[in-house]
Amino acid sequence: VKTSQKELLALLAVLEAQVDFPEEDLEESSLADLEKKLFLILEKIQALAASFENGLLVQSGIRLTILGAPNVGKSSLFNALCQKDRAIVNRQPGTTRDILEEKIQLGGLLFHLCDTAGIRQTRSSVEKEGIRRAKEKSRSSDLNLLVLDASRPLQTTELKLIEQAQRLTTILIWNKTDLNPQPPTIGFPFELRLSLKPKKENGYPPIEELKETLKKIALKTPLRQEELLLTSERHQKALLEAWENGQKALAGLKQKLSAELIAEDLRFALLSLGRIIGQDLSEDLLSEIFSKFCVGK
């Protein structure tokens, strides 16, 4: 923000000098240069404002819920992601009846991981409550992992789950592909094939492809190394105001409006940025003008 403010200040100094000292006439090439510089500054401001959503996810964590019918391997997947035996794994259906939660780190990203009750038709009031909580948790999650058993035909409840799943926020996982390596393709943007049968090395199945997929789609846009992320809604609002006023100034430059009108829009943009880092505009502007122009000589 400070760099963008300094760059905008330099542009404003040129325009202010044109207003106060019209004998210093700006050439066409100078106006074109101002337009190009302002466009690049506004691109940076817009990118920082757009990082707000990712910043919130990085700061607060990404909610990740595992869904599926009983005995499809949800708890095995939960333990593999946690790298510890947090959930009970048993052949008896309905072992998990409440929500289990664990925090995990993947590639510097925090995930709030939830294992849920197996979704099926049941008469048990306790199991019904677990299923209700599972569905509620999935609706409030940023991402869902829908686990299916590749070794058998899909059940009616699973077909309904597939239909209801939000495809842009759901990763479909076919488990038990050691028993059936080629389950049907359902059409989700992300469909992975795993075998969650524990391996002897460390007791947990290899899920590197899943981890990489999670990191890839957890955020709205991929993070670049050392990228700045915005986490304050107030700062985002100030940046958007700065960008909007900067766009007005850019339009003014293209239309060759008077320097005074363009300078006014840039002042408003700088005032918005100043609310983020608390810098005095008038004092800095005078310093910038006197440093770049030989006024009074």
Short mmCIF file of C-alpha atoms in Angstrom, two decimals, residues 79-233:
data_model
loop_
_atom_site.label_atom_id
_atom_site.label_comp_id
_atom_site.label_asym_id
_atom_site.label_seq_id
_atom_site.Cartn_x
_atom_site.Cartn_y
_atom_site.Cartn_z
CA ASN A 79 -7.03 -40.56 10.20
CA ALA A 80 -4.81 -40.45 7.09
CA LEU A 81 -5.19 -36.67 6.83
CA CYS A 82 -4.53 -36.25 10.56
CA GLN A 83 -1.72 -38.83 10.50
CA LYS A 84 -3.03 -40.33 13.75
CA ASP A 85 -5.79 -42.72 14.83
CA ARG A 86 -8.27 -40.03 15.82
CA ALA A 87 -11.42 -41.78 14.56
CA ILE A 88 -12.52 -45.36 15.28
CA VAL A 89 -12.32 -47.57 12.18
CA ASN A 90 -14.60 -50.59 12.31
CA ARG A 91 -16.49 -52.79 9.85
CA GLN A 92 -19.70 -52.30 11.82
CA PRO A 93 -21.73 -49.54 10.13
CA GLY A 94 -22.71 -46.44 12.12
CA THR A 95 -19.54 -46.32 14.27
CA THR A 96 -19.26 -42.54 13.89
CA ARG A 97 -22.42 -40.88 15.18
CA ASP A 98 -21.22 -37.41 16.06
CA ILE A 99 -18.85 -34.95 14.38
CA LEU A 100 -15.12 -35.41 15.03
CA GLU A 101 -12.98 -32.32 14.46
CA GLU A 102 -9.24 -31.85 14.06
CA LYS A 103 -6.97 -29.04 12.84
CA ILE A 104 -4.37 -29.95 10.23
CA GLN A 105 -1.76 -28.03 8.23
CA LEU A 106 -1.23 -28.63 4.50
CA GLY A 107 1.31 -26.52 2.66
CA GLY A 108 1.02 -23.70 5.18
CA LEU A 109 -2.80 -23.71 5.03
CA LEU A 110 -4.91 -24.41 8.10
CA PHE A 111 -7.81 -26.84 7.65
CA HIS A 112 -10.62 -27.50 10.14
CA LEU A 113 -11.25 -31.15 9.30
CA CYS A 114 -14.54 -32.87 10.22
CA ASP A 115 -15.47 -36.56 10.12
CA THR A 116 -19.22 -37.14 10.10
CA ALA A 117 -21.79 -39.88 10.60
CA GLY A 118 -22.45 -42.21 7.67
CA ILE A 119 -25.52 -41.08 5.74
CA ARG A 120 -28.12 -43.81 5.24
CA GLN A 121 -31.75 -44.70 6.01
CA THR A 122 -32.03 -45.62 9.70
CA ARG A 123 -34.57 -45.95 12.52
CA SER A 124 -32.10 -45.00 15.25
CA SER A 125 -32.88 -41.53 16.64
CA VAL A 126 -29.25 -41.10 17.71
CA GLU A 127 -27.96 -41.97 14.23
CA LYS A 128 -30.58 -39.72 12.61
CA GLU A 129 -29.29 -36.80 14.69
CA GLY A 130 -25.73 -37.58 13.60
CA ILE A 131 -26.82 -37.61 9.95
CA ARG A 132 -28.64 -34.28 10.38
CA ARG A 133 -25.48 -32.74 11.86
CA ALA A 134 -23.37 -34.16 9.04
CA LYS A 135 -25.56 -32.52 6.39
CA GLU A 136 -25.62 -29.23 8.28
CA LYS A 137 -21.83 -29.25 8.64
CA SER A 138 -21.37 -29.91 4.90
CA ARG A 139 -23.54 -26.91 4.01
CA SER A 140 -21.39 -24.57 6.12
CA SER A 141 -18.05 -25.95 4.88
CA ASP A 142 -15.69 -24.36 2.37
CA LEU A 143 -14.90 -27.79 0.91
CA ASN A 144 -16.45 -31.26 1.11
CA LEU A 145 -14.87 -34.66 0.49
CA LEU A 146 -17.57 -37.06 -0.73
CA VAL A 147 -16.27 -40.62 -0.29
CA LEU A 148 -17.75 -43.45 -2.39
CA ASP A 149 -17.08 -47.20 -2.32
CA ALA A 150 -15.73 -48.34 -5.70
CA SER A 151 -16.29 -52.02 -4.88
CA ARG A 152 -20.10 -51.93 -4.96
CA PRO A 153 -23.00 -50.20 -6.78
CA LEU A 154 -24.03 -46.78 -5.53
CA GLN A 155 -26.87 -46.68 -3.01
CA THR A 156 -29.96 -44.48 -3.27
CA THR A 157 -28.75 -42.21 -0.45
CA GLU A 158 -25.41 -41.80 -2.25
CA LEU A 159 -27.10 -40.81 -5.50
CA LYS A 160 -28.99 -38.12 -3.57
CA LEU A 161 -25.73 -36.94 -1.99
CA ILE A 162 -24.13 -36.65 -5.41
CA GLU A 163 -27.12 -34.71 -6.70
CA GLN A 164 -27.09 -32.31 -3.75
CA ALA A 165 -23.31 -31.78 -3.65
CA GLN A 166 -22.10 -28.36 -4.68
CA ARG A 167 -19.78 -29.38 -7.47
CA LEU A 168 -17.46 -26.40 -7.22
CA THR A 169 -16.78 -27.11 -3.53
CA THR A 170 -16.82 -30.91 -3.51
CA ILE A 171 -14.04 -33.38 -4.25
CA LEU A 172 -15.37 -36.83 -5.08
CA ILE A 173 -13.19 -39.67 -3.78
CA TRP A 174 -13.55 -43.26 -4.95
CA ASN A 175 -12.17 -45.52 -2.20
CA LYS A 176 -11.34 -49.27 -2.43
CA THR A 177 -9.98 -48.94 -5.96
CA ASP A 178 -7.74 -51.92 -5.12
CA LEU A 179 -10.96 -53.93 -5.51
CA ASN A 180 -12.18 -52.00 -8.56
CA PRO A 181 -9.55 -49.86 -10.30
CA GLN A 182 -12.01 -48.31 -12.77
CA PRO A 183 -15.16 -47.01 -11.06
CA PRO A 184 -17.53 -44.90 -13.19
CA THR A 185 -16.80 -41.24 -13.84
CA ILE A 186 -19.59 -39.12 -12.40
CA GLY A 187 -18.60 -35.74 -13.82
CA PHE A 188 -17.29 -33.77 -10.85
CA PRO A 189 -14.51 -31.26 -11.58
CA PHE A 190 -12.29 -33.23 -9.18
CA GLU A 191 -12.57 -37.02 -8.90
CA LEU A 192 -9.77 -38.96 -7.18
CA ARG A 193 -9.23 -42.69 -6.98
CA LEU A 194 -7.69 -43.99 -3.75
CA SER A 195 -7.23 -47.13 -1.75
CA LEU A 196 -7.49 -46.20 1.91
CA LYS A 197 -6.45 -49.66 3.04
CA PRO A 198 -3.62 -48.96 5.55
CA LYS A 199 -0.08 -49.63 4.39
CA LYS A 200 2.61 -51.23 6.57
CA GLU A 201 5.14 -48.36 6.34
CA ASN A 202 3.52 -45.91 8.76
CA GLY A 203 0.03 -47.35 9.13
CA TYR A 204 -1.62 -44.75 6.84
CA PRO A 205 -2.38 -44.91 3.11
CA PRO A 206 -0.61 -42.53 0.68
CA ILE A 207 -2.88 -39.57 -0.10
CA GLU A 208 -0.41 -37.11 -1.64
CA GLU A 209 -2.61 -36.52 -4.70
CA LEU A 210 -5.51 -35.56 -2.43
CA LYS A 211 -3.34 -33.18 -0.40
CA GLU A 212 -2.12 -31.45 -3.55
CA THR A 213 -5.70 -31.16 -4.85
CA LEU A 214 -6.85 -29.66 -1.56
CA LYS A 215 -4.11 -27.04 -1.66
CA LYS A 216 -4.93 -26.30 -5.29
CA ILE A 217 -8.65 -25.63 -4.93
CA ALA A 218 -8.92 -24.52 -1.28
CA LEU A 219 -8.19 -20.92 -2.21
CA LYS A 220 -10.06 -19.02 -4.90
CA THR A 221 -6.79 -18.15 -6.63
CA PRO A 222 -3.38 -19.81 -6.15
CA LEU A 223 -0.98 -18.09 -3.77
CA ARG A 224 2.34 -16.88 -5.11
CA GLN A 225 5.41 -17.03 -2.92
CA GLU A 226 5.59 -14.08 -0.49
CA GLU A 227 2.25 -12.74 -1.78
CA LEU A 228 0.61 -10.16 0.48
CA LEU A 229 -2.89 -11.06 1.67
CA LEU A 230 -5.50 -8.67 2.97
CA THR A 231 -7.30 -9.70 6.17
CA SER A 232 -9.14 -6.47 7.12
CA GLU A 233 -12.54 -5.66 5.66
#
